[in-house]
CSV table of C-alpha atoms in Angstrom, one decimal:
chain,number,residue,atom,x,y,z
Z,1478,MET,CA,-269.6,18.3,-201.1
Z,1479,ALA,CA,-272.4,20.0,-199.2
Z,1480,ALA,CA,-270.1,21.9,-196.8
Z,1481,PRO,CA,-269.0,24.7,-199.2
Z,1482,PHE,CA,-272.6,25.6,-200.0
Z,1483,SER,CA,-273.8,25.9,-196.3
Z,1484,PRO,CA,-272.6,29.5,-195.8
Z,1485,ARG,CA,-274.6,30.6,-198.8
Z,1486,ARG,CA,-277.8,29.1,-197.5
Z,1487,GLU,CA,-277.2,30.9,-194.1
Z,1488,VAL,CA,-276.7,34.2,-195.9
Z,1489,GLY,CA,-279.9,33.7,-197.9
Z,1490,ALA,CA,-282.0,33.0,-194.8
Z,1491,THR,CA,-280.6,36.2,-193.1
Z,1492,ASP,CA,-281.5,38.3,-196.2
Z,1493,ARG,CA,-285.0,36.9,-196.2
Z,1494,ARG,CA,-285.5,37.8,-192.5
Z,1495,TRP,CA,-284.2,41.4,-193.1
Z,1496,LEU,CA,-286.6,41.7,-196.1
Z,1497,ALA,CA,-289.5,40.6,-194.0
Z,1498,LEU,CA,-288.7,43.3,-191.4
Z,1499,LEU,CA,-288.0,46.1,-193.9
Z,1500,SER,CA,-291.0,45.4,-196.1
Z,1501,PRO,CA,-293.5,47.4,-194.0
Z,1502,LEU,CA,-291.1,50.3,-193.9
Z,1503,LEU,CA,-290.7,50.2,-197.6
Z,1504,LEU,CA,-294.5,50.2,-198.1
Z,1505,VAL,CA,-295.1,53.3,-196.0
Z,1506,PRO,CA,-293.9,55.8,-198.7
Z,1507,LEU,CA,-296.0,54.0,-201.2
Z,1508,LEU,CA,-299.2,54.0,-199.1
Z,1509,ALA,CA,-298.7,57.6,-197.9
Z,1510,ARG,CA,-301.0,60.0,-199.6
Z,1511,PRO,CA,-299.2,62.5,-201.7
Z,1512,THR,CA,-299.7,66.0,-200.4
Z,1513,GLY,CA,-299.4,69.4,-201.8
Z,1514,ALA,CA,-299.6,73.0,-200.5
Z,1515,LEU,CA,-302.8,73.6,-202.5
Z,1516,VAL,CA,-305.6,71.0,-202.0
Z,1517,GLU,CA,-308.9,70.8,-203.6
Z,1518,GLY,CA,-311.7,71.5,-201.1
Z,1519,LEU,CA,-309.6,73.7,-198.8
Z,1520,TYR,CA,-309.8,77.5,-199.0
Z,1521,CYS,CA,-309.3,78.5,-202.7
Z,1522,GLY,CA,-308.7,74.9,-203.9
Z,1523,THR,CA,-305.7,74.5,-206.2
Z,1524,ARG,CA,-305.5,78.2,-206.7
Z,1525,ASP,CA,-303.3,80.4,-204.4
Z,1526,CYS,CA,-305.5,82.9,-202.6
Z,1527,TYR,CA,-302.8,85.6,-202.8
Z,1528,GLU,CA,-302.6,85.1,-206.6
Z,1529,VAL,CA,-306.4,85.2,-206.9
Z,1530,LEU,CA,-306.4,88.7,-205.4
Z,1531,GLY,CA,-303.1,89.7,-207.1
Z,1532,VAL,CA,-301.3,90.6,-203.8
Z,1533,SER,CA,-298.2,89.3,-202.1
Z,1534,ARG,CA,-298.0,87.3,-198.9
Z,1535,SER,CA,-296.8,90.5,-197.1
Z,1536,ALA,CA,-299.8,92.5,-198.1
Z,1537,GLY,CA,-301.7,94.3,-195.4
Z,1538,LYS,CA,-305.5,94.3,-194.7
Z,1539,ALA,CA,-306.0,97.6,-196.6
Z,1540,GLU,CA,-304.3,96.3,-199.7
Z,1541,ILE,CA,-306.2,93.0,-199.6
Z,1542,ALA,CA,-309.5,94.9,-199.2
Z,1543,ARG,CA,-308.7,97.2,-202.1
Z,1544,ALA,CA,-307.8,94.4,-204.4
Z,1545,TYR,CA,-311.0,92.5,-203.5
Z,1546,ARG,CA,-313.2,95.5,-204.2
Z,1547,GLN,CA,-311.7,96.0,-207.6
Z,1548,LEU,CA,-312.1,92.4,-208.6
Z,1549,ALA,CA,-315.6,92.2,-207.1
Z,1550,ARG,CA,-316.7,95.1,-209.2
Z,1551,ARG,CA,-315.2,93.6,-212.2
Z,1552,TYR,CA,-316.5,90.0,-211.9
Z,1553,HIS,CA,-319.9,90.7,-210.2
Z,1554,PRO,CA,-322.5,88.7,-212.2
Z,1555,ASP,CA,-325.0,91.6,-212.3
Z,1556,ARG,CA,-322.4,94.1,-213.5
Z,1557,TYR,CA,-320.0,92.0,-215.6
Z,1558,ARG,CA,-319.6,93.1,-219.2
Z,1559,PRO,CA,-316.9,91.2,-221.2
Z,1560,GLU,CA,-314.4,93.5,-222.7
Z,1561,PRO,CA,-312.8,92.9,-226.1
Z,1562,GLY,CA,-309.7,90.8,-225.8
Z,1563,ASP,CA,-310.5,89.9,-222.2
Z,1564,GLN,CA,-308.5,86.7,-221.5
Z,1565,GLY,CA,-309.2,86.6,-217.8
Z,1566,PRO,CA,-311.1,83.9,-215.9
Z,1567,GLY,CA,-314.4,85.5,-216.4
Z,1568,ARG,CA,-314.9,85.5,-220.2
Z,1569,THR,CA,-318.5,84.4,-219.9
Z,1570,PRO,CA,-321.2,85.2,-217.3
Z,1571,GLN,CA,-320.9,81.7,-215.9
Z,1572,SER,CA,-317.1,81.9,-215.6
Z,1573,ALA,CA,-317.5,85.4,-214.2
Z,1574,GLU,CA,-319.7,84.1,-211.5
Z,1575,GLU,CA,-317.2,81.4,-210.7
Z,1576,ALA,CA,-314.4,84.0,-210.6
Z,1577,PHE,CA,-316.5,86.2,-208.3
Z,1578,LEU,CA,-317.0,83.3,-205.9
Z,1579,LEU,CA,-313.3,82.5,-206.0
Z,1580,VAL,CA,-312.4,86.1,-205.3
Z,1581,ALA,CA,-314.9,86.2,-202.4
Z,1582,THR,CA,-313.4,83.0,-201.0
Z,1583,ALA,CA,-309.9,84.4,-201.2
Z,1584,TYR,CA,-310.9,87.6,-199.4
Z,1585,GLU,CA,-312.8,85.7,-196.7
Z,1586,THR,CA,-309.6,83.6,-196.1
Z,1587,LEU,CA,-307.1,86.5,-196.0
Z,1588,LYS,CA,-309.1,89.2,-194.2
Z,1589,ASP,CA,-309.3,87.2,-190.9
Z,1590,GLU,CA,-306.0,87.0,-189.0
Z,1591,GLU,CA,-306.6,83.5,-187.6
Z,1592,THR,CA,-307.7,82.0,-190.9
Z,1593,ARG,CA,-304.9,83.7,-192.8
Z,1594,LYS,CA,-302.4,82.3,-190.2
Z,1595,ASP,CA,-303.8,78.8,-190.8
Z,1596,TYR,CA,-303.6,79.3,-194.6
Z,1597,ASP,CA,-300.0,80.5,-194.5
Z,1598,TYR,CA,-299.1,77.5,-192.3
Z,1599,MET,CA,-300.6,75.2,-194.9
Z,1600,LEU,CA,-298.5,76.8,-197.6
Z,1601,ASP,CA,-295.4,76.4,-195.5
Z,1602,HIS,CA,-296.1,72.9,-194.3
Z,1603,PRO,CA,-297.9,71.0,-197.1
Z,1604,GLU,CA,-297.0,67.6,-195.6
Z,1605,GLU,CA,-299.5,68.0,-192.6
Z,1606,TYR,CA,-302.4,67.1,-194.8
Z,1607,TYR,CA,-305.0,65.9,-192.2
Z,1608,SER,CA,-304.1,68.7,-189.8
Z,1609,HIS,CA,-305.0,71.3,-192.4
Z,1610,TYR,CA,-308.4,69.6,-193.0
Z,1611,TYR,CA,-309.1,69.7,-189.2
Z,1612,HIS,CA,-308.3,73.4,-188.8
Z,1613,TYR,CA,-310.2,74.3,-191.9
Z,1614,TYR,CA,-313.5,72.5,-191.0
Z,1615,SER,CA,-313.2,73.3,-187.3
Z,1616,ARG,CA,-313.3,77.0,-188.1
Z,1617,ARG,CA,-316.1,76.6,-190.7
Z,1618,LEU,CA,-318.3,74.5,-188.5
Z,1619,ALA,CA,-317.6,76.5,-185.3
Z,1620,PRO,CA,-320.7,78.5,-184.1
Z,1621,LYS,CA,-320.6,82.1,-185.2
Z,1622,VAL,CA,-322.1,83.4,-181.9
Z,1623,ASP,CA,-319.9,83.5,-178.9
Z,1624,VAL,CA,-320.7,80.7,-176.4
Z,1625,LYS,CA,-320.5,83.1,-173.5
Z,1626,VAL,CA,-323.2,85.3,-175.0
Z,1627,VAL,CA,-325.4,82.2,-175.5
Z,1628,ILE,CA,-324.9,81.1,-171.9
Z,1629,LEU,CA,-325.6,84.7,-170.6
Z,1630,VAL,CA,-328.8,85.0,-172.6
Z,1631,SER,CA,-330.0,81.6,-171.5
Z,1632,VAL,CA,-329.4,82.3,-167.8
Z,1633,CYS,CA,-331.2,85.7,-168.1
Z,1634,ALA,CA,-334.1,84.0,-169.8
Z,1635,ILE,CA,-334.3,81.3,-167.1
Z,1636,SER,CA,-334.1,84.0,-164.4
Z,1637,VAL,CA,-337.0,86.0,-166.0
Z,1638,PHE,CA,-339.1,82.8,-166.2
Z,1639,GLN,CA,-338.3,82.0,-162.6
Z,1640,PHE,CA,-339.3,85.5,-161.4
Z,1641,PHE,CA,-342.7,85.5,-163.1
Z,1642,SER,CA,-343.4,81.9,-162.2
Z,1643,TRP,CA,-342.7,82.6,-158.5
Z,1644,TRP,CA,-344.7,85.8,-158.6
Z,1645,ASN,CA,-347.7,83.9,-160.1
Z,1646,SER,CA,-347.5,81.3,-157.3
Z,1647,TYR,CA,-347.4,84.1,-154.7
Z,1648,ASN,CA,-350.5,85.7,-156.2
Z,1649,LYS,CA,-352.3,82.4,-156.2
Z,1650,ALA,CA,-351.4,81.9,-152.5
Z,1651,ILE,CA,-352.8,85.4,-151.7
Z,1652,SER,CA,-355.9,84.7,-153.7
Z,1653,TYR,CA,-356.4,81.5,-151.8
Z,1654,LEU,CA,-355.9,83.2,-148.4
Z,1655,ALA,CA,-358.4,85.8,-149.3
Z,1656,THR,CA,-361.0,83.0,-149.5
Z,1657,VAL,CA,-360.2,81.6,-146.1
Z,1658,PRO,CA,-362.7,83.0,-143.5
Z,1659,LYS,CA,-360.1,83.4,-140.8
Z,1660,TYR,CA,-357.8,85.7,-142.8
Z,1661,ARG,CA,-360.6,87.4,-144.8
Z,1662,ILE,CA,-362.5,88.5,-141.7
Z,1663,GLN,CA,-359.3,89.9,-140.1
Z,1664,ALA,CA,-358.4,91.7,-143.3
Z,1665,THR,CA,-361.9,93.1,-143.6
Z,1666,GLU,CA,-361.8,94.5,-140.1
Z,1667,ILE,CA,-358.5,96.1,-140.7
Z,1668,ALA,CA,-359.8,97.7,-143.9
Z,1669,ILE,CA,-362.9,99.0,-142.1
Z,1670,GLN,CA,-360.7,100.5,-139.3
Z,1671,GLN,CA,-358.5,102.2,-141.9
Z,1672,GLY,CA,-361.6,103.4,-143.8
Z,1673,LEU,CA,-360.6,101.8,-147.0
Z,1674,LEU,CA,-363.8,99.8,-147.7
Z,1675,LYS,CA,-366.0,102.8,-146.7
Z,1676,LYS,CA,-364.2,105.1,-149.1
Z,1677,ALA,CA,-364.4,102.5,-151.8
Z,1678,LYS,CA,-368.2,102.1,-151.3
Z,1679,GLU,CA,-368.8,105.9,-151.1
Z,1680,LYS,CA,-366.7,106.5,-154.2
Z,1681,GLY,CA,-368.3,103.7,-156.1
Z,1682,ARG,CA,-371.9,104.3,-155.1
Z,1683,ASN,CA,-372.4,106.8,-157.8
Z,1684,LYS,CA,-369.7,106.2,-160.4
Z,1685,LYS,CA,-368.7,102.6,-160.4
Z,1686,PHE,CA,-370.6,99.5,-161.2
Z,1687,LYS,CA,-371.1,96.7,-158.6
Z,1688,GLU,CA,-368.6,94.4,-160.2
Z,1689,GLU,CA,-365.9,97.1,-160.2
Z,1690,ILE,CA,-366.7,97.9,-156.5
Z,1691,ARG,CA,-366.3,94.2,-155.6
Z,1692,ASP,CA,-363.0,94.0,-157.5
Z,1693,LYS,CA,-361.7,97.0,-155.7
Z,1694,GLU,CA,-362.7,95.7,-152.3
Z,1695,GLU,CA,-361.1,92.3,-153.2
Z,1696,ASN,CA,-357.9,94.1,-154.1
Z,1697,ILE,CA,-357.9,96.0,-150.8
Z,1698,ILE,CA,-358.3,92.8,-148.8
Z,1699,LYS,CA,-355.5,91.1,-150.8
Z,1700,ASN,CA,-353.2,94.1,-150.2
Z,1701,ILE,CA,-353.9,93.9,-146.5
Z,1702,ILE,CA,-353.2,90.2,-146.5
Z,1703,LYS,CA,-349.9,90.8,-148.3
Z,1704,SER,CA,-348.8,93.4,-145.8
Z,1705,LYS,CA,-349.9,91.5,-142.7
Z,1706,ILE,CA,-349.2,87.8,-143.4
Z,1707,ASP,CA,-345.7,86.2,-143.7
Z,1708,ILE,CA,-345.8,83.5,-146.4
Z,1709,LYS,CA,-342.9,81.0,-146.3
Z,1710,GLY,CA,-341.9,78.1,-148.4
Z,1711,GLY,CA,-342.6,77.6,-152.1
Z,1712,TYR,CA,-345.3,80.3,-152.1
Z,1713,GLN,CA,-343.3,83.1,-150.5
Z,1714,LYS,CA,-342.8,86.5,-152.1
Z,1715,PRO,CA,-340.1,86.2,-154.8
Z,1716,GLN,CA,-336.8,87.8,-154.1
Z,1717,ILE,CA,-334.3,89.0,-156.6
Z,1718,ARG,CA,-331.4,87.4,-154.8
Z,1719,ASP,CA,-333.1,83.9,-155.3
Z,1720,LEU,CA,-333.0,84.1,-159.1
Z,1721,LEU,CA,-330.5,81.9,-161.0
Z,1722,LEU,CA,-328.5,84.9,-162.4
Z,1723,PHE,CA,-327.9,86.4,-159.0
Z,1724,GLN,CA,-327.2,82.9,-157.5
Z,1725,ILE,CA,-324.4,82.4,-160.1
Z,1726,LEU,CA,-323.0,85.9,-159.4
Z,1727,LEU,CA,-323.1,85.3,-155.7
Z,1728,ALA,CA,-321.8,81.7,-155.8
Z,1729,PRO,CA,-318.2,82.7,-154.9
Z,1730,PHE,CA,-319.5,84.7,-151.9
Z,1731,HIS,CA,-321.7,81.8,-150.8
Z,1732,LEU,CA,-318.9,79.3,-151.2
Z,1733,CYS,CA,-316.5,81.4,-149.1
Z,1734,SER,CA,-319.2,82.0,-146.5
Z,1735,TYR,CA,-319.9,78.2,-146.2
Z,1736,ILE,CA,-316.2,77.4,-145.8
Z,1737,LEU,CA,-315.9,80.0,-143.1
Z,1738,TRP,CA,-319.0,78.8,-141.4
Z,1739,TYR,CA,-317.9,75.2,-141.6
Z,1740,CYS,CA,-314.5,76.1,-140.1
Z,1741,ARG,CA,-316.2,77.9,-137.2
Z,1742,TRP,CA,-318.4,74.9,-136.6
Z,1743,ILE,CA,-315.5,72.5,-136.4
Z,1744,TYR,CA,-313.5,74.9,-134.2
Z,1745,ASN,CA,-316.3,75.8,-131.8
Z,1746,PHE,CA,-318.2,72.5,-131.4
Z,1747,ASN,CA,-315.7,69.8,-132.3
Z,1748,ILE,CA,-312.4,71.2,-131.0
Z,1749,LYS,CA,-313.5,73.5,-128.1
Z,1750,GLY,CA,-316.6,71.5,-127.3
Z,1751,LYS,CA,-319.1,74.4,-127.0
Z,1752,GLU,CA,-322.8,73.8,-126.5
Z,1753,TYR,CA,-325.1,74.2,-129.4
Z,1754,GLY,CA,-327.2,77.3,-129.6
Z,1755,GLU,CA,-330.8,77.4,-130.7
Z,1756,GLU,CA,-329.9,78.2,-134.3
Z,1757,GLU,CA,-327.4,75.3,-134.4
Z,1758,ARG,CA,-329.9,72.9,-132.8
Z,1759,LEU,CA,-332.5,73.8,-135.4
Z,1760,TYR,CA,-330.0,73.3,-138.1
Z,1761,LEU,CA,-329.1,69.7,-136.9
Z,1762,ILE,CA,-332.8,68.9,-136.6
Z,1763,ARG,CA,-333.5,70.1,-140.1
Z,1764,LYS,CA,-330.6,68.0,-141.4
Z,1765,SER,CA,-331.9,64.9,-139.6
Z,1766,MET,CA,-335.4,65.4,-141.1
Z,1767,LYS,CA,-333.8,65.9,-144.5
Z,1768,MET,CA,-335.8,69.1,-145.2
Z,1769,SER,CA,-334.7,72.1,-147.2
Z,1770,LYS,CA,-334.4,75.5,-145.5
Z,1771,SER,CA,-337.6,76.7,-147.1
Z,1772,GLN,CA,-339.5,73.6,-146.1
Z,1773,PHE,CA,-338.3,73.9,-142.5
Z,1774,ASP,CA,-339.1,77.6,-142.3
Z,1775,SER,CA,-342.6,76.9,-143.4
Z,1776,LEU,CA,-343.3,74.9,-140.2
Z,1777,GLU,CA,-345.2,76.5,-137.4
Z,1778,ASP,CA,-343.3,78.0,-134.5
Z,1779,HIS,CA,-344.9,75.6,-132.0
Z,1780,GLN,CA,-343.6,72.7,-134.0
Z,1781,LYS,CA,-340.1,74.0,-133.8
Z,1782,GLU,CA,-340.5,74.5,-130.0
Z,1783,THR,CA,-341.6,70.9,-129.7
Z,1784,PHE,CA,-338.5,69.8,-131.6
Z,1785,LEU,CA,-336.3,71.8,-129.2
Z,1786,LYS,CA,-338.1,70.5,-126.1
Z,1787,ARG,CA,-337.6,66.9,-127.2
Z,1788,GLU,CA,-334.0,67.6,-128.0
Z,1789,LEU,CA,-334.2,66.1,-131.4
Z,1790,TRP,CA,-330.8,67.4,-132.4
Z,1791,ILE,CA,-329.5,64.4,-130.5
Z,1792,LYS,CA,-329.5,61.4,-132.9
Z,1793,GLU,CA,-331.0,58.9,-130.3
Z,1794,ASN,CA,-333.9,61.2,-129.5
Z,1795,TYR,CA,-334.6,61.8,-133.1
Z,1796,GLU,CA,-334.8,58.1,-133.8
Z,1797,VAL,CA,-337.3,57.6,-131.0
Z,1798,TYR,CA,-339.4,60.6,-132.4
Z,1799,LYS,CA,-339.3,59.2,-135.9
Z,1800,GLN,CA,-340.5,55.8,-134.7
Z,1801,GLU,CA,-343.3,57.4,-132.8
Z,1802,GLN,CA,-344.4,59.3,-135.9
Z,1803,GLU,CA,-344.4,56.2,-138.0
Z,1804,GLU,CA,-346.6,54.3,-135.4
Z,1805,GLU,CA,-349.0,57.3,-135.2
Z,1806,LEU,CA,-349.3,57.3,-139.0
Z,1807,LYS,CA,-350.1,53.6,-139.0
Z,1808,LYS,CA,-352.8,54.1,-136.3
Z,1809,LYS,CA,-354.4,56.9,-138.4
Z,1810,LEU,CA,-354.4,54.8,-141.5
Z,1811,ALA,CA,-355.8,51.9,-139.6
Z,1812,ASN,CA,-358.7,54.1,-138.3
Z,1813,ASP,CA,-359.3,55.9,-141.6
Z,1814,PRO,CA,-362.5,54.6,-143.3
Z,1815,ARG,CA,-361.1,55.2,-146.7
Z,1816,TRP,CA,-358.0,53.2,-145.9
Z,1817,LYS,CA,-360.2,50.4,-144.5
Z,1818,ARG,CA,-362.2,50.4,-147.7
Z,1819,TYR,CA,-359.1,50.3,-149.8
Z,1820,ARG,CA,-357.6,47.3,-147.8
Z,1821,ARG,CA,-360.9,45.5,-148.0
Z,1822,TRP,CA,-361.1,46.1,-151.8
Z,1823,MET,CA,-357.5,44.8,-152.2
Z,1824,LYS,CA,-358.3,41.7,-150.1
Z,1825,ASN,CA,-361.6,40.8,-151.8
Z,1826,GLU,CA,-361.2,42.0,-155.4
Z,1827,GLY,CA,-357.8,43.7,-156.0
Z,1828,PRO,CA,-356.7,45.5,-159.1
Z,1829,GLY,CA,-356.2,42.3,-161.2
Z,1830,ARG,CA,-359.7,40.8,-160.9
Z,1831,LEU,CA,-362.7,41.3,-163.1
Z,1832,THR,CA,-366.1,41.2,-161.3
Z,1833,PHE,CA,-369.6,41.7,-162.5
Z,1834,VAL,CA,-371.7,43.8,-160.1
Z,1835,ASP,CA,-375.4,43.0,-160.4
Z,1836,ASP,CA,-377.2,46.2,-159.3
C-alpha cells in the first residue's frame, strides 16, 4: 500500500530543494531599494532642474543663463513682491526664498558641462542609484583649487625658504670667519693695500660716527673674505640650481646624465678594464666613507691627497685605514681627561645612584 505514494514523496522533496535554492533570488527584488530618476538630496531633489528653469534638455548655455536671470530677479528675497493671482512657488517671502535657492541649484547643475552630463545620465539611468550618489558628492567635495597649482605654489614657497635659509647660513659663516684672526688679518692687509680702509677712515673722520665707521670697516673685511675664500659644504654660497624648484625641473636631465655616466662606467672599467682616474678614485673613496658630495668637498686638499696615496679606493686598503682610525680614536679617548673623568664617574657613581656630597 505504501508503494503508490512513494513517487509523491520524492516529488515533494525535490520541490523543497528547488525552493531553498530559489528563495534568495526571489528575495533580491524585495530587498532592492526602489530607485527613481529624481532623488531627494541630489541636485534639485524631486524636481527636474530643466522644469525648474523652464527649459528643455536640448537648451544651450545662453538659454539656461537667460532663464536663470529672469527667475532670479523674480524670486530674489530682497526684491520679491507677490503679484495678484500669483500661483507660483513663491507666494510668500519664505517660499520665494526657497524657490530662489532651487533656481540657483538648478542653474549650478546645468551651467557646468560635466555636472550637466552626470545629471542627464541620472535621468536616463535611474537604476544606478549608488553610482549617482558617488558622482554627485565626489564633485561637491572635490577641492575647488587645481591640485597642480597647489603643488606649484608649495614648491615655490619651499624654494624661497631654502634660498633665504642658505643665505642666512652663508652670512653667519662669513661673520664667524671675520672674527678668526688668521682670516681677519689677511683681509685687513688686502683692504689696506687697496686703500679701502683708509678711504673709509678719511671719509668718516668728519661726517660719520665711530660706530658707523666700524660697521663700514666690518663690511669691507667681510666683502674681502667673501671674494677671497672658498666656502664648501653646508655653509657654501647658495646657488639657484640647488633649490628644490630647479632640482625638479632638472630632474630628467640629471637622470639621463646619471644613466649615461653609469653606462660609461660599466663599459670603461668593467668591460674594457681601464684604470681609474683621479676623479673616479675619489668617487670610490667617498662612497666607501659614505659621505655626501658636499661633505667630501669640504675636506682639505691634503686629506684627499692622503687618501689617494694610501689607495683607499681599494676595499682592502680602506678596511685597514678604517681600523686604524678607530684605534686612534680609542687612544685619544683613553688619554682625554674628560673621558677619564666620565668613565670614573660611571664606575663609581653612575647615572642611577644618589649620593650626598658633604662639602
